[in-house]
mmCIF file of C-alpha atoms and ligand atoms in Angstrom:
data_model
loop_
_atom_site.group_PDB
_atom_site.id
_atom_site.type_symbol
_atom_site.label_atom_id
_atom_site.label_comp_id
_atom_site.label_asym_id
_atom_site.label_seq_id
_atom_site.Cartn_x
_atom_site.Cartn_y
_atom_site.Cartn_z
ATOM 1 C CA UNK B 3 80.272 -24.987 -76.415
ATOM 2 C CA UNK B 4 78.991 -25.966 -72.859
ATOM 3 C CA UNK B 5 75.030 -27.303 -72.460
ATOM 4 C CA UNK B 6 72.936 -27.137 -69.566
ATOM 5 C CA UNK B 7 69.674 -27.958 -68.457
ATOM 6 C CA UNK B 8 67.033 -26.415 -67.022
ATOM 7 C CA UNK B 9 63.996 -27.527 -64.677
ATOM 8 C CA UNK B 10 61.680 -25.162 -63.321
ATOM 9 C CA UNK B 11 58.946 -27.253 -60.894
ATOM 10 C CA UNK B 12 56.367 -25.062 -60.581
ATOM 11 C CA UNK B 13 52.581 -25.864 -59.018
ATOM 12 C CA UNK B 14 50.908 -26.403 -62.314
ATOM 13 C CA UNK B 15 53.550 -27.817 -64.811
ATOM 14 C CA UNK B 16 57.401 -28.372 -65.002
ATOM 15 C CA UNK B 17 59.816 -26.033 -67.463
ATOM 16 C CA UNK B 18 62.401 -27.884 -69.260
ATOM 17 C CA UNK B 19 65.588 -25.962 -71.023
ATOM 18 C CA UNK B 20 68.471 -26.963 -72.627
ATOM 19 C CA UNK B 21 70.567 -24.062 -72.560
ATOM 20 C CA UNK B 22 74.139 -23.541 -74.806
ATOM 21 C CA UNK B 23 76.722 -21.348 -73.032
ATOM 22 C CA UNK B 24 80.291 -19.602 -73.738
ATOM 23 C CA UNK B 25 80.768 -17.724 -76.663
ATOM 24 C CA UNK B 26 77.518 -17.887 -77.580
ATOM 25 C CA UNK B 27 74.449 -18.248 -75.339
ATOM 26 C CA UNK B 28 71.242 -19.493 -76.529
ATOM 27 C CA UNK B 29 68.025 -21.436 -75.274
ATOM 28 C CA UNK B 30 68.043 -24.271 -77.654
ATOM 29 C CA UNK B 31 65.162 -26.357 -76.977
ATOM 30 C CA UNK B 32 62.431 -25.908 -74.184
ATOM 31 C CA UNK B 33 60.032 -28.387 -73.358
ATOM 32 C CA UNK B 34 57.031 -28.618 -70.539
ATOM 33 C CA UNK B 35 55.483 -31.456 -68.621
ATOM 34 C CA UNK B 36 52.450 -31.339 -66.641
ATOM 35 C CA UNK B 37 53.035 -31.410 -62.417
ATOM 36 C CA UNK B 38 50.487 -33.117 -61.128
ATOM 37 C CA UNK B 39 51.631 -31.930 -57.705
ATOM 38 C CA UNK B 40 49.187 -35.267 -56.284
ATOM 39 C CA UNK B 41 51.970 -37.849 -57.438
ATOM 40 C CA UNK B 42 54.340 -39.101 -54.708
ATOM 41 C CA UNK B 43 57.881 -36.920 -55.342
ATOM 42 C CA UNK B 44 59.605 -39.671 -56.488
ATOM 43 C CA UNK B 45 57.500 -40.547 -59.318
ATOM 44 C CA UNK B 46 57.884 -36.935 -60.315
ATOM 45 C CA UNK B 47 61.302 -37.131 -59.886
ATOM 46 C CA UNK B 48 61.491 -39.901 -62.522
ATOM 47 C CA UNK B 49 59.429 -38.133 -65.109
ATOM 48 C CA UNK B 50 61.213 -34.638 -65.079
ATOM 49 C CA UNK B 51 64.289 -37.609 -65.591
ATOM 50 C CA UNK B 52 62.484 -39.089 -68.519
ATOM 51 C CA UNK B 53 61.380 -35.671 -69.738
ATOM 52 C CA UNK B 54 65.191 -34.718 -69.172
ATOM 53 C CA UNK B 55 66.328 -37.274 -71.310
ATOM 54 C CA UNK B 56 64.110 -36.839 -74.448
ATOM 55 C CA UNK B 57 64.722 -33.105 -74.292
ATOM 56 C CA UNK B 58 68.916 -33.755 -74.876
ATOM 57 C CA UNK B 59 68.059 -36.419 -77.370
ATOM 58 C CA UNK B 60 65.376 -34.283 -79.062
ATOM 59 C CA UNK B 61 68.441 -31.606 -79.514
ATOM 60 C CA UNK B 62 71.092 -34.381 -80.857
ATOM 61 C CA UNK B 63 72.492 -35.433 -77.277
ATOM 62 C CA UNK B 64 74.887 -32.743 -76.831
ATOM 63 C CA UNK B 65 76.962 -33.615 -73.713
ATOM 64 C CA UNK B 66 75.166 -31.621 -70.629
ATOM 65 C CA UNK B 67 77.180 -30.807 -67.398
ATOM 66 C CA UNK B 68 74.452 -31.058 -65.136
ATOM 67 C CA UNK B 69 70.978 -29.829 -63.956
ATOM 68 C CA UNK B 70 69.967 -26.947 -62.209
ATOM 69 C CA UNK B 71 66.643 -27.506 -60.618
ATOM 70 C CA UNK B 72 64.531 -24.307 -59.723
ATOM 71 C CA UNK B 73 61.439 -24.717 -57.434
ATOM 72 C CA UNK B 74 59.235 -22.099 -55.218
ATOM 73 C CA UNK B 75 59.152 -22.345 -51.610
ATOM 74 C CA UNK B 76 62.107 -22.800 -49.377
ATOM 75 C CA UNK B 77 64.377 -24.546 -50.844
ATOM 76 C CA UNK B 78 67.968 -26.174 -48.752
ATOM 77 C CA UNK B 79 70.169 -25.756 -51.643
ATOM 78 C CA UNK B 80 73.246 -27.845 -49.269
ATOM 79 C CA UNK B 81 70.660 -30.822 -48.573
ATOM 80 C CA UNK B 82 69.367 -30.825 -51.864
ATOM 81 C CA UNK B 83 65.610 -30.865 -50.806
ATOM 82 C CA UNK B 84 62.394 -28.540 -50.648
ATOM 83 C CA UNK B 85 61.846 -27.443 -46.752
ATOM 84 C CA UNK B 86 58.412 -26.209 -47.682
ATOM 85 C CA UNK B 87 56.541 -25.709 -50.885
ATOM 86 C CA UNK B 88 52.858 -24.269 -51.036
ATOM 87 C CA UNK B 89 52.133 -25.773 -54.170
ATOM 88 C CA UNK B 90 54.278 -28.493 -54.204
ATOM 89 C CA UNK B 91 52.627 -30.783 -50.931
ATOM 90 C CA UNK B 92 54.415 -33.805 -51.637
ATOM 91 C CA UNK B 93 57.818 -32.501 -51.812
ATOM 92 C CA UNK B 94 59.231 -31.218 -48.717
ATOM 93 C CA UNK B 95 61.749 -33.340 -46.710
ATOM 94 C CA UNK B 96 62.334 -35.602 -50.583
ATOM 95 C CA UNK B 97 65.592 -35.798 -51.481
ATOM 96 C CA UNK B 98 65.729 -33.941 -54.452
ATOM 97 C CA UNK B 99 69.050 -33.272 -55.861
ATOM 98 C CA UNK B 100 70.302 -36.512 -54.910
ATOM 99 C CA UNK B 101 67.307 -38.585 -56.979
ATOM 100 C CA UNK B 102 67.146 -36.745 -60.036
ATOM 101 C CA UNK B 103 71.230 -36.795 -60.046
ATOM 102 C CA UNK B 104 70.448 -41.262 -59.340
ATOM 103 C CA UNK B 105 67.745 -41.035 -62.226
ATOM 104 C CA UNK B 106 69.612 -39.190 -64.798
ATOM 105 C CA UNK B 107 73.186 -40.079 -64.196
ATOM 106 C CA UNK B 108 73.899 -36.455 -64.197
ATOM 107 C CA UNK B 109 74.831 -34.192 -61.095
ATOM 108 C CA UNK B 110 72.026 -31.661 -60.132
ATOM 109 C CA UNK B 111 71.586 -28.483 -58.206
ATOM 110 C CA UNK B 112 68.704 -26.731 -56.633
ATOM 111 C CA UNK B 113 67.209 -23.590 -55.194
ATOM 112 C CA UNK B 114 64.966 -21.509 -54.791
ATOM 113 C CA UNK B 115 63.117 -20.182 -58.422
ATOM 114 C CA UNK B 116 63.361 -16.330 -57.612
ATOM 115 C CA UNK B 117 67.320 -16.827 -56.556
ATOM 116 C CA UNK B 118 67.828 -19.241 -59.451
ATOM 117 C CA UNK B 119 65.890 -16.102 -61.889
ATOM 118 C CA UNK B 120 68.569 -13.709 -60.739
ATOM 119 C CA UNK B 121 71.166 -15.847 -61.540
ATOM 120 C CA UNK B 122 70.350 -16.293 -65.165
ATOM 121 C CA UNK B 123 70.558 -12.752 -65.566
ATOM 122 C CA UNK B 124 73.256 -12.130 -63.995
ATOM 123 C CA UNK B 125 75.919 -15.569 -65.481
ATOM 124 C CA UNK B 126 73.544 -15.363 -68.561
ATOM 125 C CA UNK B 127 72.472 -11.640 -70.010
ATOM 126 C CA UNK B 128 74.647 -9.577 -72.372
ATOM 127 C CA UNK B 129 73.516 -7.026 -70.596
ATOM 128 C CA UNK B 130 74.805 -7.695 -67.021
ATOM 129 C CA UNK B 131 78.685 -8.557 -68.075
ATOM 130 C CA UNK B 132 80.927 -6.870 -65.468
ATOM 131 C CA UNK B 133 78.101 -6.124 -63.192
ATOM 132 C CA UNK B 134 78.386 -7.459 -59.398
ATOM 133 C CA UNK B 135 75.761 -6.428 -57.820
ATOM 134 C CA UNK B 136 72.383 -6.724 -59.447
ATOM 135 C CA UNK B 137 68.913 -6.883 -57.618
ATOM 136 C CA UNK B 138 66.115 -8.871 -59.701
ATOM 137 C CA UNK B 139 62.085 -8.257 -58.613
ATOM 138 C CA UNK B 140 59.679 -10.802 -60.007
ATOM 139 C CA UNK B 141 56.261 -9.701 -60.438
ATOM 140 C CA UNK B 142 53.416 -12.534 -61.034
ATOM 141 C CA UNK B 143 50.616 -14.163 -58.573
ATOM 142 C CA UNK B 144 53.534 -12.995 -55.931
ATOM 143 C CA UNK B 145 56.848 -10.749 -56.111
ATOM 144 C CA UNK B 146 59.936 -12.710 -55.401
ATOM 145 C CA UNK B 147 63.108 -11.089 -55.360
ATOM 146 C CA UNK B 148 66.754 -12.330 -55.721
ATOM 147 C CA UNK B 149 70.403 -10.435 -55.358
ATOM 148 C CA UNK B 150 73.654 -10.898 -55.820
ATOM 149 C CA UNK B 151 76.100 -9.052 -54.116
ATOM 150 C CA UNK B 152 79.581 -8.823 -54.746
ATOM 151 C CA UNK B 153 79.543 -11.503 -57.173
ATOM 152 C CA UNK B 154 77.595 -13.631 -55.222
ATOM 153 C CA UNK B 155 74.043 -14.985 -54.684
ATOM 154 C CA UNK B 156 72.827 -13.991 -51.573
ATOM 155 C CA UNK B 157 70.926 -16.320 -49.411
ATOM 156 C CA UNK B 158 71.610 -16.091 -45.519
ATOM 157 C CA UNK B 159 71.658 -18.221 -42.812
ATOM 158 C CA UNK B 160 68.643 -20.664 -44.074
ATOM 159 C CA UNK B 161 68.646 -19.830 -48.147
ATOM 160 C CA UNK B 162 65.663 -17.298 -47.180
ATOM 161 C CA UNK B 163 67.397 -14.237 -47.453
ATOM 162 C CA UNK B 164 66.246 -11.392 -49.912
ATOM 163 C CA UNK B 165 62.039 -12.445 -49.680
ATOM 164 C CA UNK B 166 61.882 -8.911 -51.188
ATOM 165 C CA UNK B 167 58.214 -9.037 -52.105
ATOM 166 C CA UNK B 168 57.197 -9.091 -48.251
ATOM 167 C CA UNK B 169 59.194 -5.917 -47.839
ATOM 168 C CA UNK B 170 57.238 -3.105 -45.847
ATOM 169 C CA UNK B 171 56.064 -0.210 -48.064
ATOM 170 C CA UNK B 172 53.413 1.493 -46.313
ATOM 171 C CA UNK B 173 53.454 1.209 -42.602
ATOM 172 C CA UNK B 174 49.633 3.091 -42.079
ATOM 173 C CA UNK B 175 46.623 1.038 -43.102
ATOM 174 C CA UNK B 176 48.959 -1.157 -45.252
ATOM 175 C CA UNK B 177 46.908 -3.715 -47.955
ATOM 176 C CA UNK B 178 46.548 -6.993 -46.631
ATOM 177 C CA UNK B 179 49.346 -8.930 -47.965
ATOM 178 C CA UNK B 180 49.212 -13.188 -48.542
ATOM 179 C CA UNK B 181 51.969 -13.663 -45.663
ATOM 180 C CA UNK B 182 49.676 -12.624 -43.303
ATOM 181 C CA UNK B 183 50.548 -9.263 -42.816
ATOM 182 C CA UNK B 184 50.012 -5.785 -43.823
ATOM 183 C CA UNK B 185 51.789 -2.970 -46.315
ATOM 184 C CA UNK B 186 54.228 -5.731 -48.361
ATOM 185 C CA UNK B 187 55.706 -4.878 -51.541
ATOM 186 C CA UNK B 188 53.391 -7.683 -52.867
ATOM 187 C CA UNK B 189 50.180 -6.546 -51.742
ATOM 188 C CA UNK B 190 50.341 -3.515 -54.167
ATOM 189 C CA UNK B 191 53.128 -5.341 -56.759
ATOM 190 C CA UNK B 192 51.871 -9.222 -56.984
ATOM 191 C CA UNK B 193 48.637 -9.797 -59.389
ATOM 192 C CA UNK B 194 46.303 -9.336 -56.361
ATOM 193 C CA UNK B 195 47.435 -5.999 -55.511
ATOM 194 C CA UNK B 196 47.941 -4.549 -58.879
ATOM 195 C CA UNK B 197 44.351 -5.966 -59.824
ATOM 196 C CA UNK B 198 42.823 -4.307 -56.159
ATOM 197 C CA UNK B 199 44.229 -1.096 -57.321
ATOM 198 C CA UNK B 200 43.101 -0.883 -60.662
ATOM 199 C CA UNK B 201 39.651 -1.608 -59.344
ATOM 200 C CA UNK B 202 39.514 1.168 -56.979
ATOM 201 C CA UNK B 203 40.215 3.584 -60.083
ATOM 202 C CA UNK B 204 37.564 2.234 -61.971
ATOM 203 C CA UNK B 205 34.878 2.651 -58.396
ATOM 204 C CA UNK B 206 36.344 6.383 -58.038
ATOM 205 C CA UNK B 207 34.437 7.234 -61.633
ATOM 206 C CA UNK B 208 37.229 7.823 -63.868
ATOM 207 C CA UNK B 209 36.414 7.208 -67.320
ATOM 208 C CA UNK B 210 37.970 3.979 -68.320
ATOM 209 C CA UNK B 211 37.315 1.059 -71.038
ATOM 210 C CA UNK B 212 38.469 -1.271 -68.131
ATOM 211 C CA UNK B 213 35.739 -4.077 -66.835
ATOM 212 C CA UNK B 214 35.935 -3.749 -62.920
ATOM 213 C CA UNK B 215 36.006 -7.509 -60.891
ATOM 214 C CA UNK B 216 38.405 -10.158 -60.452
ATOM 215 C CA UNK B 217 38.962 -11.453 -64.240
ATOM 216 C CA UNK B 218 41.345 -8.209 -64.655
ATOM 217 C CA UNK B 219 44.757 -9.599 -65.601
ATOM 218 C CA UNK B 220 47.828 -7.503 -65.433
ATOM 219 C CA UNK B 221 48.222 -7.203 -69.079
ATOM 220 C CA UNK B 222 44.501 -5.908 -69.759
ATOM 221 C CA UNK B 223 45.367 -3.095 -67.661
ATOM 222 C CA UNK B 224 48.569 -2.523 -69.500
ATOM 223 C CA UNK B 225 46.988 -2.885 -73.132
ATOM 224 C CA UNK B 226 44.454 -0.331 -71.789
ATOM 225 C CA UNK B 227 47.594 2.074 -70.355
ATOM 226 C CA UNK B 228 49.332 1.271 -73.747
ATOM 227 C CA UNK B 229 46.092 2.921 -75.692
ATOM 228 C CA UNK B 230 46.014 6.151 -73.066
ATOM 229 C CA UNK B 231 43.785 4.774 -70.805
ATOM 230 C CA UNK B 232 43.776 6.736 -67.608
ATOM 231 C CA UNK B 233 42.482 4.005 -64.940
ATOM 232 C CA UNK B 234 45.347 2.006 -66.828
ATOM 233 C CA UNK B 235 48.250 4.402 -66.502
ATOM 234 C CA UNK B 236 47.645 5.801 -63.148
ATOM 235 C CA UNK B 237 47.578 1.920 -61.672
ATOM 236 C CA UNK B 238 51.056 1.499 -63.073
ATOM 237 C CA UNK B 239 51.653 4.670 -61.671
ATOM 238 C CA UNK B 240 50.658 3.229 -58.137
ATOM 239 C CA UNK B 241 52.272 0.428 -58.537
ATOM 240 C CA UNK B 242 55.296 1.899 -59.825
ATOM 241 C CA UNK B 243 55.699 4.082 -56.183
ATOM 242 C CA UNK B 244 55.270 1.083 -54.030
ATOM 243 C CA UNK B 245 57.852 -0.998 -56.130
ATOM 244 C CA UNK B 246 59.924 2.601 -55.800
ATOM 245 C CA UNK B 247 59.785 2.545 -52.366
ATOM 246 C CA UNK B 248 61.065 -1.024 -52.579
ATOM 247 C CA UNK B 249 64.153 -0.364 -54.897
ATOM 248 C CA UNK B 250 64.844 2.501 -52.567
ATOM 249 C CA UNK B 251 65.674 0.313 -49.933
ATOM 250 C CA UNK B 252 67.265 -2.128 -52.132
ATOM 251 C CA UNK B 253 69.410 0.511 -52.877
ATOM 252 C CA UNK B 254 70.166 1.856 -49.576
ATOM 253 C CA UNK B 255 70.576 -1.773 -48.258
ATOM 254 C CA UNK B 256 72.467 -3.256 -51.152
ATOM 255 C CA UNK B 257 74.110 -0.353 -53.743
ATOM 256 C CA UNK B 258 73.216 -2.329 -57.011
ATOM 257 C CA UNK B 259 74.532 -1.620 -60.122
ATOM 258 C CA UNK B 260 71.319 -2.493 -61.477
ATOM 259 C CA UNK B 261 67.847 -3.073 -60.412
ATOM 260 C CA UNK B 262 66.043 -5.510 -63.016
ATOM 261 C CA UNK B 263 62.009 -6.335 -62.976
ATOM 262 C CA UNK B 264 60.800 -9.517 -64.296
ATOM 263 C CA UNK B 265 57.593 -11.452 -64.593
ATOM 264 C CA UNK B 266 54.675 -10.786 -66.503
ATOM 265 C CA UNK B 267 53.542 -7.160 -65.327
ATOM 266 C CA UNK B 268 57.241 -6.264 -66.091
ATOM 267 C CA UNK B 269 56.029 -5.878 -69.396
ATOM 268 C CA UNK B 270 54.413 -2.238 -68.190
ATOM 269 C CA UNK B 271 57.992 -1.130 -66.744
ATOM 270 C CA UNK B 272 57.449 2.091 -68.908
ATOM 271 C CA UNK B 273 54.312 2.764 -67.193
ATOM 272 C CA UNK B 274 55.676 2.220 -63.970
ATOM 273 C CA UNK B 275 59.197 4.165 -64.036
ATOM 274 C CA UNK B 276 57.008 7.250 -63.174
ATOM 275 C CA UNK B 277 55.574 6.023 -59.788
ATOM 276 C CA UNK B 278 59.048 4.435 -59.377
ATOM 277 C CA UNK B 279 61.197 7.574 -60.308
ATOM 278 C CA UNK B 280 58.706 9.661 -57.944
ATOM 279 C CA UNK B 281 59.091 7.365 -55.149
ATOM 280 C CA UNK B 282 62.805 7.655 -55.501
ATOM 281 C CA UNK B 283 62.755 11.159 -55.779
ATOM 282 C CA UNK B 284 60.812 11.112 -52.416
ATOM 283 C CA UNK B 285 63.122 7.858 -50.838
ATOM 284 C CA UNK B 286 66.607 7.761 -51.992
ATOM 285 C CA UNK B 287 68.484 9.046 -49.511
ATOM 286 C CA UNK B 288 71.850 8.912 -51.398
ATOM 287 C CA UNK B 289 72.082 10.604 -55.186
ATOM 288 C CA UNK B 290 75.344 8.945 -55.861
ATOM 289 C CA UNK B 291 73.978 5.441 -55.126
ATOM 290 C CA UNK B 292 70.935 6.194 -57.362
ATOM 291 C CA UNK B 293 72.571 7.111 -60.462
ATOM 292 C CA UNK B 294 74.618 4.349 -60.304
ATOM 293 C CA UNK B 295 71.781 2.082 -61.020
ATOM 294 C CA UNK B 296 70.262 1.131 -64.006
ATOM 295 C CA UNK B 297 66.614 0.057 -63.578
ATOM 296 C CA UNK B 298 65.232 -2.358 -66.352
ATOM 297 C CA UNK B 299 63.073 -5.047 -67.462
ATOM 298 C CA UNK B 300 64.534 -8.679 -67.363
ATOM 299 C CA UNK B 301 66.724 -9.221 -70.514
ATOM 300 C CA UNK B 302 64.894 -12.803 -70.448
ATOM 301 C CA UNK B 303 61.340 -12.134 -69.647
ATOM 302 C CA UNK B 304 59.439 -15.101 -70.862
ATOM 303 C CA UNK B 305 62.407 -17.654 -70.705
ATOM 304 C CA UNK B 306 64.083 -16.495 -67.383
ATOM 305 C CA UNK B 307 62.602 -19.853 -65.010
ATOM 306 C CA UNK B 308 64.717 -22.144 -67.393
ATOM 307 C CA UNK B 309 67.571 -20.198 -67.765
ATOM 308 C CA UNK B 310 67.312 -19.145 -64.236
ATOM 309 C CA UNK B 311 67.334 -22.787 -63.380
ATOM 310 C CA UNK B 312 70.350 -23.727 -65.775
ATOM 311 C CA UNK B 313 72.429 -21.062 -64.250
ATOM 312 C CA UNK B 314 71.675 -22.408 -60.754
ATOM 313 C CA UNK B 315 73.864 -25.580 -61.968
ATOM 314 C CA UNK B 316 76.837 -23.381 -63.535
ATOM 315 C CA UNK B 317 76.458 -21.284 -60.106
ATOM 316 C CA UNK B 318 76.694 -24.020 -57.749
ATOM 317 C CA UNK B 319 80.293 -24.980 -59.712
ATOM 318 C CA UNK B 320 82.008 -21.595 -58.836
ATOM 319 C CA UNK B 321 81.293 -21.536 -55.199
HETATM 320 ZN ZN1 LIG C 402 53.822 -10.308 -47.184
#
């Protein structure tokens, strides 16, 4: 049996795993700390390190290889620091990797948190044994995206490859996406977009026990869809053909033997393969390449920022 751990940084708190691999792989303890994005980065730093330590002594001190650190933003995964972080102000330009490695006595890892999610599925999920080339779309607040390809995580010349979420997917009076610009995958995918959408099918008088206004969350619109709510099943079914026009140029640019969604609104996938499977039907240039892919939810959809992060450690060992 092999441990690692976990640390998702995120804007609001900090996700801590302690994750069992080999012949059997299992979360076995999880454990959260608040942010508070204000403090200076070391003294973060120092207590994700103390939060470290009473998670492996909490589970009986197994012996842990090392850390894999998953943050948003753009991460240098070779420097072992945060370039820039919206949500994390403090941290850009800190040494990182090298700290928490000083602090724990353990070596540490890092990247980016959308990369780091498709490498849990892909070292971690019974599912994705054998495959090589997988494609994983996150959809929260934003839609990240990571990929491997050929059996390895692809990141490009600054570790900002694959930012599939800011993707072009309608190129006439595209939404108004957070980046700036128009017609993104994430300004019909993220929270915002799915949320603007269901809204408009509420204003165009279709009977629906939806509440219009900005309180919709992604999974009152897919309780509603689950109960045969048309407002609900027709947004998935929007969303679903912009995400489809997405996967069809994953699949075009990439050939994936699978295409997985994760994130909360994943949780609709069957109210979204329609839009998606009618996009393709209108996108997919190549049959062959289509039917090779699988398109699924995330085999880990609550837990994958921890095991994302774990794998980023075990990842960083086979390159
Ligand atoms: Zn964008």
């Amino acid at each position: 049996m092999s441990f690692l751990v976990g640390v998702d940084i995120g804007g609001t708190s900090v996700k801590l795993g302690l994750i069992q691999y080999g012949e059997t792989f299992k979360v076995v303890k999880q454990s959260s700390i608040p942010t508070q994005a204000e403090d200076p980065a070391n003294v973060l730093v120092e207590r994700i390190s103390k939060a470290v330590k009473e998670l492996v002594e909490s589970a009986g001190n197994p012996a842990v290889e090392g850390i894999g650190v998953g943050c948003p933003g753009l991460v240098d995964p070779w420097a072992g620091i945060v370039r820039t972080s919206p949500n994390l102000k403090n941290m850009p330009g800190f040494e990182l990797q090298k700290t928490l490695s000083q602090c724990t006595g353990l070596p540490v890892a890092v990247q980016n948190d959308a990369n780091a999610a498709v490498l849990g599925e892909w070292l971690f999920s019974p599912h994705s044994r054998n495959v090589r080339n997988m494609v994983l779309i996150t959809l929260g607040t934003g839609v990240g995206g990571g990929v491997v390809c050929d059996s390895h995580l692809l990141v490009g010349a600054a570790n900002a490859a694959t930012e599939l979420g800011h993707v072009k997917v309608e190129y006439t009076n595209g939404a108004l996406c957070a980046c700036g610009k128009r017609g993104c995958l994430e300004a019909y995918a993220g929270l915002a977009g799915i949320r603007r959408i269901a809204n408009e099918l509420i204003a165009s008088g279709i009977p629906t026990t939806l509440k219009a206004g900005n309180g919709l969350t992604t999974k009152d619109i897919a309780i509603a869809a689950g109960a045969g709510d048309e407002v609900g099943k027709r947004t998935f079914y929007e969303v679903g053909k912009y995400l489809g026009r997405g996967i069809a140029i994953c699949l075009e640019t990439f050939n994936p033997e699978k295409v997985l969604l994760g994130g909360g609104a994943s949780a609709a996938i069957d109210f979204m393969m329609p839009g998606i499977n009618a996009a393709l039907d209108e996108c997919s240039s190549f049959t062959f390449i289509r039917e090779m892919c699988k398109i699924e939810r995330s085999a880990f959809p609550d837990d994958i920022n921890v095991i994302g992060a774990a794998a980023v450690y075990l990842n960083s060992q086979r390159n």
